[in-house]
Short mmCIF file of C-alpha atoms in Angstrom, two decimals:
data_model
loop_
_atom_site.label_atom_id
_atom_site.label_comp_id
_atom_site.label_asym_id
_atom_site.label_seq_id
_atom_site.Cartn_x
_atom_site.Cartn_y
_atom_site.Cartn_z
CA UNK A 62 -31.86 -54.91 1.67
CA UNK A 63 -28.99 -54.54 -0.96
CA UNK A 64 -29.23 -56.85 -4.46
CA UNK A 65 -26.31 -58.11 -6.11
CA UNK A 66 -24.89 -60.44 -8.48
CA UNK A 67 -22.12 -63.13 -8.93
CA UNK A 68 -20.22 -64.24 -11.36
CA UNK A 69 -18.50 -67.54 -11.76
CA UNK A 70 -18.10 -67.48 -16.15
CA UNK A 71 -19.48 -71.22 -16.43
CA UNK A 72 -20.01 -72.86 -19.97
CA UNK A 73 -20.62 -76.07 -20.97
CA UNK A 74 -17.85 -77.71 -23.72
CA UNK A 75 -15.90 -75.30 -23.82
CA UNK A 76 -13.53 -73.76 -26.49
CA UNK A 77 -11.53 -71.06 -26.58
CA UNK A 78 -14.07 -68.84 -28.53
CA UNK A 79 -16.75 -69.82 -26.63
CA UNK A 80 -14.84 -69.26 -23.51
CA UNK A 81 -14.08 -65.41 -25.01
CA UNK A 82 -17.52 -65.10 -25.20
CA UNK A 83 -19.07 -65.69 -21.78
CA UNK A 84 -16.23 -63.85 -20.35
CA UNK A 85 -17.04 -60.89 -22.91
CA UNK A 86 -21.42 -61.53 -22.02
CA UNK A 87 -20.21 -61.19 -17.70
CA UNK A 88 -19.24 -57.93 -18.55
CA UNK A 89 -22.68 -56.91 -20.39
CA UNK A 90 -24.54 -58.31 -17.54
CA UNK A 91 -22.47 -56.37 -14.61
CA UNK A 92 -23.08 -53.40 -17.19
CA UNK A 93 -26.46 -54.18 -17.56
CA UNK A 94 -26.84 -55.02 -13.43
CA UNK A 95 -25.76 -50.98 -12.85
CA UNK A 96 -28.51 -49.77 -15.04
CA UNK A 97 -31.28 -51.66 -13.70
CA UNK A 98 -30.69 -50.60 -10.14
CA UNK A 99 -28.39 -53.41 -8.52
CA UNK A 100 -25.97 -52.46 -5.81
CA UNK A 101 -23.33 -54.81 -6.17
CA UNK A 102 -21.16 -57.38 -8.49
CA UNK A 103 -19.36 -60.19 -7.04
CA UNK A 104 -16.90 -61.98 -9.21
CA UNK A 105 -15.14 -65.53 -7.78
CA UNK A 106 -11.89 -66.37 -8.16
CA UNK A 107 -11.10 -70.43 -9.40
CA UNK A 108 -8.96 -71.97 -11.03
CA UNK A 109 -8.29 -74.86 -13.37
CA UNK A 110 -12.23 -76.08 -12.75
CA UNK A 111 -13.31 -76.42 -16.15
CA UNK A 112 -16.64 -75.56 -17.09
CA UNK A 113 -17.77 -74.81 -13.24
CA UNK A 114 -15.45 -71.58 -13.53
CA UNK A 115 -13.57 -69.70 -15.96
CA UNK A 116 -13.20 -66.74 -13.69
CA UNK A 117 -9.28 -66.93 -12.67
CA UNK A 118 -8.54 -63.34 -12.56
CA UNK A 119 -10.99 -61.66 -11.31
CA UNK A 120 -9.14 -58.47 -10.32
CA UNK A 121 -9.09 -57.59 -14.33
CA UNK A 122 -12.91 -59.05 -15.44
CA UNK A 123 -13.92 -55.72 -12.06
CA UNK A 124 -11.34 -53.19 -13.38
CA UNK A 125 -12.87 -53.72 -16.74
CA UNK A 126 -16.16 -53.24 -15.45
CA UNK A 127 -15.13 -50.67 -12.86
CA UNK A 128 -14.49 -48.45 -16.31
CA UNK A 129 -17.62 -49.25 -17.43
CA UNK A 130 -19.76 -48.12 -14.97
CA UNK A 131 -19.95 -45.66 -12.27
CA UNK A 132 -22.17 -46.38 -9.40
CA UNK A 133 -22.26 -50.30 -8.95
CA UNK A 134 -19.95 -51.34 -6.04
CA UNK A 135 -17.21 -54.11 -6.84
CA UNK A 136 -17.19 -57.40 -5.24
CA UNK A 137 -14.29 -59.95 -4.89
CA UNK A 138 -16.38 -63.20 -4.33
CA UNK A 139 -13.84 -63.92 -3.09
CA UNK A 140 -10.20 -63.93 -3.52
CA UNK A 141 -8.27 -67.22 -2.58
CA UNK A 142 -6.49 -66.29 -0.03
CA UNK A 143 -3.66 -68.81 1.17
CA UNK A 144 -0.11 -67.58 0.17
CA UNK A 145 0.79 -70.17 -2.69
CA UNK A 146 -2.19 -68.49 -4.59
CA UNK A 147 -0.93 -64.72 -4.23
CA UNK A 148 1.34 -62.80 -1.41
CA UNK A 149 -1.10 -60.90 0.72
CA UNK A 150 0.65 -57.87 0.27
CA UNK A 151 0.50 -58.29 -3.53
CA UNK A 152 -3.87 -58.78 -3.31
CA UNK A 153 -3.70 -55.48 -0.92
CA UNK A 154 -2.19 -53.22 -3.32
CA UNK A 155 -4.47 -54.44 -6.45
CA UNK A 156 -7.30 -54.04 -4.28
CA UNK A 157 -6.38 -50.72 -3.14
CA UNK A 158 -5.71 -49.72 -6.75
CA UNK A 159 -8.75 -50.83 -7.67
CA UNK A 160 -10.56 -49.21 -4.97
CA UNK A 161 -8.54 -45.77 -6.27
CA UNK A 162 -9.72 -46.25 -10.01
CA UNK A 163 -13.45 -46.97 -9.07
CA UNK A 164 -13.92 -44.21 -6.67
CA UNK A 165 -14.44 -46.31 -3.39
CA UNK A 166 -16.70 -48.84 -4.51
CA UNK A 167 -14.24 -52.15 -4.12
CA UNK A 168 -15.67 -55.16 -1.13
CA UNK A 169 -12.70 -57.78 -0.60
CA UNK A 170 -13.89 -61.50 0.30
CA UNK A 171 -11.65 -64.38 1.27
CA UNK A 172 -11.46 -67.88 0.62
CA UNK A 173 -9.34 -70.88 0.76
CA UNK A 174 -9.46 -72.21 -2.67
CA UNK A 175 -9.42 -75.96 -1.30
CA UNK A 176 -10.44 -77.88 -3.91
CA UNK A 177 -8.11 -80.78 -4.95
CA UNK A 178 -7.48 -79.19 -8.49
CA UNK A 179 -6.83 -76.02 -7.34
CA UNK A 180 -4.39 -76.65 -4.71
CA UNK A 181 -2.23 -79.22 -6.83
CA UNK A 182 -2.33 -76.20 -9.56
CA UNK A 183 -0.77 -73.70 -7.06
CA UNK A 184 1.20 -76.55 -4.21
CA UNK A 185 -1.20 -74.90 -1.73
CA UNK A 186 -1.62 -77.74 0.94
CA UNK A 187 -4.99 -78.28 2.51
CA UNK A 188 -4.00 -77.74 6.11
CA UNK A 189 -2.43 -74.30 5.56
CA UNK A 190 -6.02 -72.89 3.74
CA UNK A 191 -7.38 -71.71 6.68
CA UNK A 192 -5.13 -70.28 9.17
CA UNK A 193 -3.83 -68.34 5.77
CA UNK A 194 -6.79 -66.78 4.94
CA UNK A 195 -7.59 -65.66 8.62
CA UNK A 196 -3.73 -64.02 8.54
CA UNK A 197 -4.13 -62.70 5.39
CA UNK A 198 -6.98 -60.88 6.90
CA UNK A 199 -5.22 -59.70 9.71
CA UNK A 200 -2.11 -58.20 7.03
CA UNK A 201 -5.23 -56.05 5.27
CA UNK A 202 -6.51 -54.17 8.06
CA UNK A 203 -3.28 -52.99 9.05
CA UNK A 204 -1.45 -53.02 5.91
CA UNK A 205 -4.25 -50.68 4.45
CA UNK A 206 -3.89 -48.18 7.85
CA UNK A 207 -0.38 -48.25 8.64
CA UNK A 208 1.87 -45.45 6.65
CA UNK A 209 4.85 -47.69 7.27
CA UNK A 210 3.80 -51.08 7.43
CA UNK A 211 6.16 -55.02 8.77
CA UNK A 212 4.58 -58.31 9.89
CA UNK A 213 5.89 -61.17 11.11
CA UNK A 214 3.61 -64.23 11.69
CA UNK A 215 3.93 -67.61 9.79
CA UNK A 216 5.34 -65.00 7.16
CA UNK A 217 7.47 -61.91 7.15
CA UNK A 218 6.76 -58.52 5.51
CA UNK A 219 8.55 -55.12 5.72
CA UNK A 220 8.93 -52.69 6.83
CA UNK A 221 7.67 -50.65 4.00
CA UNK A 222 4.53 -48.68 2.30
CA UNK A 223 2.02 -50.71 0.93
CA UNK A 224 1.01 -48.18 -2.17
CA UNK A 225 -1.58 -47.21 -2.89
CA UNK A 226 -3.81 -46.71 -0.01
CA UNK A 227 -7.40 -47.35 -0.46
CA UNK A 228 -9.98 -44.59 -0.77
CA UNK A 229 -12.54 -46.11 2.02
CA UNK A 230 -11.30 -45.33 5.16
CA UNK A 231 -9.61 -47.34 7.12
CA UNK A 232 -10.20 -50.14 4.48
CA UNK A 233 -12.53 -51.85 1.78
CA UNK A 234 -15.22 -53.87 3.59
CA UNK A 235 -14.17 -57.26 4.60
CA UNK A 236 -15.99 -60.47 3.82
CA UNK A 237 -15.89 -64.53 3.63
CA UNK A 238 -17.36 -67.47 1.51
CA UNK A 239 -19.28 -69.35 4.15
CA UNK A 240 -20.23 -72.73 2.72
CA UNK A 241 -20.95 -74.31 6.43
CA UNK A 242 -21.75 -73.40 9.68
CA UNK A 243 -18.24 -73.39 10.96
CA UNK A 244 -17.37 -70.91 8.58
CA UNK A 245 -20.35 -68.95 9.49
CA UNK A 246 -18.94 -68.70 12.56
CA UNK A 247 -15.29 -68.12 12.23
CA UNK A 248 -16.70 -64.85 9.80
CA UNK A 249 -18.87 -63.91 13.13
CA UNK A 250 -15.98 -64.23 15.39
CA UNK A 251 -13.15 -62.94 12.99
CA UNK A 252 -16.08 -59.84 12.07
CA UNK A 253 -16.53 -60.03 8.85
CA UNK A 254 -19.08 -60.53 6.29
CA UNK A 255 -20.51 -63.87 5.43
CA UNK A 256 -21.27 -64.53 2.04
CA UNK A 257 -23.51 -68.17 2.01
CA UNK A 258 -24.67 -70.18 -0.34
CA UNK A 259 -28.83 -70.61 -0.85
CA UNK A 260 -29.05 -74.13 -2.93
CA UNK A 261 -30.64 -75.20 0.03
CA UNK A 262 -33.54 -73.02 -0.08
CA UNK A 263 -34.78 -70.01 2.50
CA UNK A 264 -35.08 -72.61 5.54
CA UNK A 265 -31.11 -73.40 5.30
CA UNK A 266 -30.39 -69.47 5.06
CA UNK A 267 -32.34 -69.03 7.91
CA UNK A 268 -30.34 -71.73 10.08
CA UNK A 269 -27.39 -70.19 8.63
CA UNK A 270 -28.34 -66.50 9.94
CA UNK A 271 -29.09 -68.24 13.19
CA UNK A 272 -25.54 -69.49 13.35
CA UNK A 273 -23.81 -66.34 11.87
CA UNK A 274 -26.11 -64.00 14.31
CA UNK A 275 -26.01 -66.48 17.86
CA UNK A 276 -21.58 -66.27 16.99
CA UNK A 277 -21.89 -63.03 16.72
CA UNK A 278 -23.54 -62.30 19.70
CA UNK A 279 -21.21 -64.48 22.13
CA UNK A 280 -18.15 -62.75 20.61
CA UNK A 281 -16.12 -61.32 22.94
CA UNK A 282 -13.65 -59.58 20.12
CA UNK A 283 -10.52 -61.25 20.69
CA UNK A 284 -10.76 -62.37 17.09
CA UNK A 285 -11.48 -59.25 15.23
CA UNK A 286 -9.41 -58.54 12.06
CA UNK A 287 -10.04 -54.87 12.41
CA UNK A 288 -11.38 -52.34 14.29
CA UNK A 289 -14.01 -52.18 10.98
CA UNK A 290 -16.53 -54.66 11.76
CA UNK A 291 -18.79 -55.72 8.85
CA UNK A 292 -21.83 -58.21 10.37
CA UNK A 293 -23.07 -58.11 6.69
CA UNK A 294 -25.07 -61.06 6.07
CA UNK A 295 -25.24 -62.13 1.78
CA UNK A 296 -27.21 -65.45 0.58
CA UNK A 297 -27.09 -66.48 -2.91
CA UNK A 298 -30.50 -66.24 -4.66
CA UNK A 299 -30.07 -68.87 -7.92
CA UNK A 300 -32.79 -67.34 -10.34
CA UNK A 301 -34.14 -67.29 -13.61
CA UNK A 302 -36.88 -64.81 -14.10
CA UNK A 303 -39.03 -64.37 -17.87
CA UNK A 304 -42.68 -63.56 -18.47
CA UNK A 305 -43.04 -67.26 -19.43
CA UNK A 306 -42.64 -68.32 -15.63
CA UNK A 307 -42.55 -72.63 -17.26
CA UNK A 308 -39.55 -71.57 -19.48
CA UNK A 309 -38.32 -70.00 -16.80
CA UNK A 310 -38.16 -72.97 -14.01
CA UNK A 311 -36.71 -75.35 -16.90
CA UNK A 312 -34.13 -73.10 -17.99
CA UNK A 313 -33.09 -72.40 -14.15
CA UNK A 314 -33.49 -76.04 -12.76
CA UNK A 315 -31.40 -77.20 -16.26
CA UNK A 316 -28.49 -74.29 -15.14
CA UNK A 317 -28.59 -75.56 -11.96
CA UNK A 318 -28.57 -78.83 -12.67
CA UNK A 319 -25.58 -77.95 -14.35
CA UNK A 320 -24.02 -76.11 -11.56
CA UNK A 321 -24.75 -79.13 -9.37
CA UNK A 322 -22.87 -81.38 -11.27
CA UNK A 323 -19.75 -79.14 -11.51
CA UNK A 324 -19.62 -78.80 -7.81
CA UNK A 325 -19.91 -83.10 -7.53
CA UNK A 326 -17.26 -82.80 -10.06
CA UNK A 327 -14.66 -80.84 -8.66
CA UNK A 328 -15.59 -80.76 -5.46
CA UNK A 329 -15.82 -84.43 -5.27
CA UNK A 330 -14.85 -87.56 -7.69
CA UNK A 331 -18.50 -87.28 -9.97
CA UNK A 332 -18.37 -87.09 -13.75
CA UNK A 333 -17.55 -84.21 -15.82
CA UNK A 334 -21.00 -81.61 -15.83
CA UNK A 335 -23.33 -82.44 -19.21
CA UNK A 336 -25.95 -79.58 -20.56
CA UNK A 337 -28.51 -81.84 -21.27
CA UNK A 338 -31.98 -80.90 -23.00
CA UNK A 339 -34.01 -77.70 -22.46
CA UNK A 340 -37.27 -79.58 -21.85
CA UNK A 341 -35.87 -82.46 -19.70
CA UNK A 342 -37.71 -82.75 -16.45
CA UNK A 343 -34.35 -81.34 -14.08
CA UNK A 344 -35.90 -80.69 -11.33
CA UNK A 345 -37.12 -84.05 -10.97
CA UNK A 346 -33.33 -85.43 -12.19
CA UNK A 347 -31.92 -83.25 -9.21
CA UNK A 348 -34.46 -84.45 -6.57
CA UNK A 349 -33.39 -88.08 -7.35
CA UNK A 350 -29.99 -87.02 -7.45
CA UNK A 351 -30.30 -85.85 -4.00
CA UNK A 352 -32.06 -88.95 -2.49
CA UNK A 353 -29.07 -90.50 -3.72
CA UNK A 354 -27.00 -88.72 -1.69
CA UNK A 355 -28.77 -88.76 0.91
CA UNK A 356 -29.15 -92.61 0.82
CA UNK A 357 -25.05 -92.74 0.49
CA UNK A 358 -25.37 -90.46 3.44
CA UNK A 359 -27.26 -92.86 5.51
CA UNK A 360 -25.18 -95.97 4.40
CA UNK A 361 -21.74 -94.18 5.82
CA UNK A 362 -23.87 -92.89 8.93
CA UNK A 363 -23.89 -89.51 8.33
CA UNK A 364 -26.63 -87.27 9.25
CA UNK A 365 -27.83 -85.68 5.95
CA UNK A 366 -28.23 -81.64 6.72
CA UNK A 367 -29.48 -79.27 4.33
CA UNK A 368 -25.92 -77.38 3.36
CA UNK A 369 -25.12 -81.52 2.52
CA UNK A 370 -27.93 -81.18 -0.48
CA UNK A 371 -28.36 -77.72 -1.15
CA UNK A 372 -27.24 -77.81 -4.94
CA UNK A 373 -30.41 -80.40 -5.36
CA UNK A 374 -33.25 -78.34 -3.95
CA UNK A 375 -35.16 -76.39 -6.38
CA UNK A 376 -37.33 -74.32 -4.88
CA UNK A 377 -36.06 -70.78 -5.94
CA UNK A 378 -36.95 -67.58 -7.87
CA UNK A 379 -37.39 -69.40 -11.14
CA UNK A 380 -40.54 -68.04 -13.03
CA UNK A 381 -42.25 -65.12 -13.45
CA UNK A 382 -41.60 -61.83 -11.55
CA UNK A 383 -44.21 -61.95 -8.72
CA UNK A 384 -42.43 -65.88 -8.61
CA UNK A 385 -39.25 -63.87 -7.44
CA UNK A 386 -40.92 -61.28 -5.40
CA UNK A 387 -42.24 -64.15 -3.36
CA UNK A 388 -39.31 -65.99 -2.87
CA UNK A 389 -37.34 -63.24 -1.71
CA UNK A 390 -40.04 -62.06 0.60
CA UNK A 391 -38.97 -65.04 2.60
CA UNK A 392 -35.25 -64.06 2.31
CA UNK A 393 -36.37 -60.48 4.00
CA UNK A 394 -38.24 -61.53 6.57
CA UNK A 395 -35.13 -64.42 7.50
CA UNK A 396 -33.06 -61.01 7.66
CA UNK A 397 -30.86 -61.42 4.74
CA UNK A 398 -29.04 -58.03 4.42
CA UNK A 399 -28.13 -58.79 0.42
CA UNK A 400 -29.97 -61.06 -2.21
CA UNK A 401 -26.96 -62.59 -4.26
CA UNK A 402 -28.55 -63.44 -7.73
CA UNK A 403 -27.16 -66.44 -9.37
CA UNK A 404 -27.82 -65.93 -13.07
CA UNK A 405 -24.95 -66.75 -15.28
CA UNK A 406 -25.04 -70.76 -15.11
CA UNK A 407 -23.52 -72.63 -17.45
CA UNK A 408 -26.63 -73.38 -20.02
CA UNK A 409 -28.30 -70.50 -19.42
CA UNK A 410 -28.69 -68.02 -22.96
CA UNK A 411 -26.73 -64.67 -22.88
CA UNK A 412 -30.62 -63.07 -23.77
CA UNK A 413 -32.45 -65.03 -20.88
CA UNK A 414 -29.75 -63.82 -18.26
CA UNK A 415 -29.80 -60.00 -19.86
CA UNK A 416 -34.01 -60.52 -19.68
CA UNK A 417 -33.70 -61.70 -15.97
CA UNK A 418 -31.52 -58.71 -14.74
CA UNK A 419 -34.02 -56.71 -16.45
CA UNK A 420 -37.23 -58.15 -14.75
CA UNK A 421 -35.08 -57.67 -11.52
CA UNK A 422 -34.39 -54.19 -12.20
CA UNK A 423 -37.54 -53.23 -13.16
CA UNK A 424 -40.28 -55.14 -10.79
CA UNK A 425 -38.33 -56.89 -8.16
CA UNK A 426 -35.84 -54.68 -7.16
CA UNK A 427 -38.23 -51.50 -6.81
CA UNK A 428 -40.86 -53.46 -5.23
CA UNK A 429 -38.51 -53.96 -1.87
CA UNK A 430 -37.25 -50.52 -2.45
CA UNK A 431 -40.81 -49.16 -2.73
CA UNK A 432 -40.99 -51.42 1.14
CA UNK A 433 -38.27 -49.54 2.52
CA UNK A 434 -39.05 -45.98 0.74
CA UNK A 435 -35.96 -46.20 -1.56
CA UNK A 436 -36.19 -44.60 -4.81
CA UNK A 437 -33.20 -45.83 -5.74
#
């Protein structure tokens, strides 16, 4: 099992200087993630959502720390994918450059970027998101491989090089954001990673690798993107980990808290995210927030899954380290092939994050490598 973590640079009321800064305290974290044994940063790529994300260019926050470390691999989480954003063939070359510069250690994700803000910010339109992405997909596998490289599909390319050419051969790994099950299996079918989201707690991700692992069985490969086929299975692990395992659960349930109101926000017509108080009760304010939803669920007859109410379920590795070691003890034995830590939320203090990516590194981490008779 690999251990990772993601990025999104959230703050709450932001300024320009404070914005400088979180940016600036991502890096020391990804730093800080290499020396205490992780395998992997992700970074997103959003724009326009205020407070929720501040990571818009995430190809520069990994080159920076791509020069500042050596060993860590570097994770697009994911790029946004549909052409108004960026020209495929423009997202293959930085990718490929960065893959050059790092030594090999680049992963490439995909998403659609479809929320309302982000699509009026670029004149993507909705409908075009996904069949994009999937051909944007298809241009990287053989865009990467081909010495002299033309496509025509819904777009036209070449003929020409596309310089430089990676350093993993034939291509960087390929992944997607999978935020429901149809996603989960479109990455099964298309043979790619799946990178899911784990609000929900270890019973959704185990639906979820149901879904991802009963696609990928019925597959009959007419789908593939490449002849590379990653069935690499990533759930986000939102933690918070500190020897005081109460300051721990309040600061985690109060950053995700915060989290879940940014996605209500942007990803639907709620109010602007608050930070509220450290010692608030938030995991009781995001269990009522969730019967709410459910309730409004109910009214408009729709059946209320877990992926509908993820952000509201607290029950994850906030506390001490044996806290953590439990939690993702249920993430191994689900199969989960990479723990994504969630860290950086948008209330959480630069010294809690750098303390939690420490007790990671040096009690959580080596206790499932010790399992598997890692060392490192």
């Amino acid at each position: 099992m690999k251990f990772s973590m993601i990025f999104e640079a959230q703050l709450v009321d932001p300024t320009p200087e404070r914005e400088r800064q979180v940016i600036h305290d991502c890096v020391e974290q990804a730093v800080h993630a290499e020396r205490m044994g992780f395998d992997r940063v992700w970074a997103v790529e959003h724009h326009s959502l205020t407070q929720y994300a501040h990571m818009s260019a995430s190809e520069v926050f990994l080159s920076w720390v791509a020069a500042r470390t050596e060993r860590i691999r570097i994770g697009h989480g994911v790029v946004t994918m549909p052409f108004g954003y960026q020209h495929p063939v423009r997202v293959a070359e930085r990718a490929a450059m960065l893959d050059v510069l790092s030594g090999g250690r680049v992963d490439i994700g995909a998403g659609r970027g479809a929320t309302r803000q982000e699509m009026r910010m670029y004149g993507v339109r909705q409908e075009d998101t996904y069949p994009q992405m999937e051909e944007a997909l298809r241009i990287f596998s053989h865009a990467w491989r081909e010495e002299r490289f033309e496509w025509h599909g819904s777009i036209d390319i070449g003929p020409g090089a596309v310089l430089p050419r990676p350093v993993q051969d034939p291509h960087p790994p390929l992944f997607m954001a999978c935020s429901k099950h149809d996603t989960l299996k479109l990455a099964a079918e298309l043979g790619i990673g799946a990178l899911v989201l784990g609000f929900a707690g270890a019973d959704d991700v185990r639906a979820m690798r149901k879904v991802y692992d009963d696609a990928i069985a019925v597959r009959d490969g007419s789908r593939l993107v490449s002849t590379e086929v990653n069935d690499h299975f990533s759930a986000l692990c939102p933690t918070i980990v500190l020897d005081d395992a109460e300051r721990a659960l309040r600061l985690g349930t109060r950053g995700q808290r915060f989290f879940a109101e940014s996605i209500a926000h942007w990803y639907g017509s709620a109010p602007a995210p608050t930070g509220y108080a450290e010692d608030e009760d938030h995991t009781a304010a995001l269990a009522q927030r969730r019967e709410e939803l459910v309730a409004r669920l109910h009214e408009a007859n729709v059946p209320a899954r877990p992926v509908d109410t993820g952000p509201y379920n607290t029950d994850h590795a906030y506390g001490d380290a044996d806290t953590a070691i439990a939690y993702v003890e249920r993430l191994r034995e689900i199969g989960v092939d990479e723990v994504m830590c969630l860290i950086q939320m948008g209330t959480v203090p630069q010294d809690v994050c750098m303390e939690t990516i420490r007790q990671w590194g040096e009690r959580v981490i080596p206790h499932f490598r010790a399992r598997s008779g890692e060392t490192s």
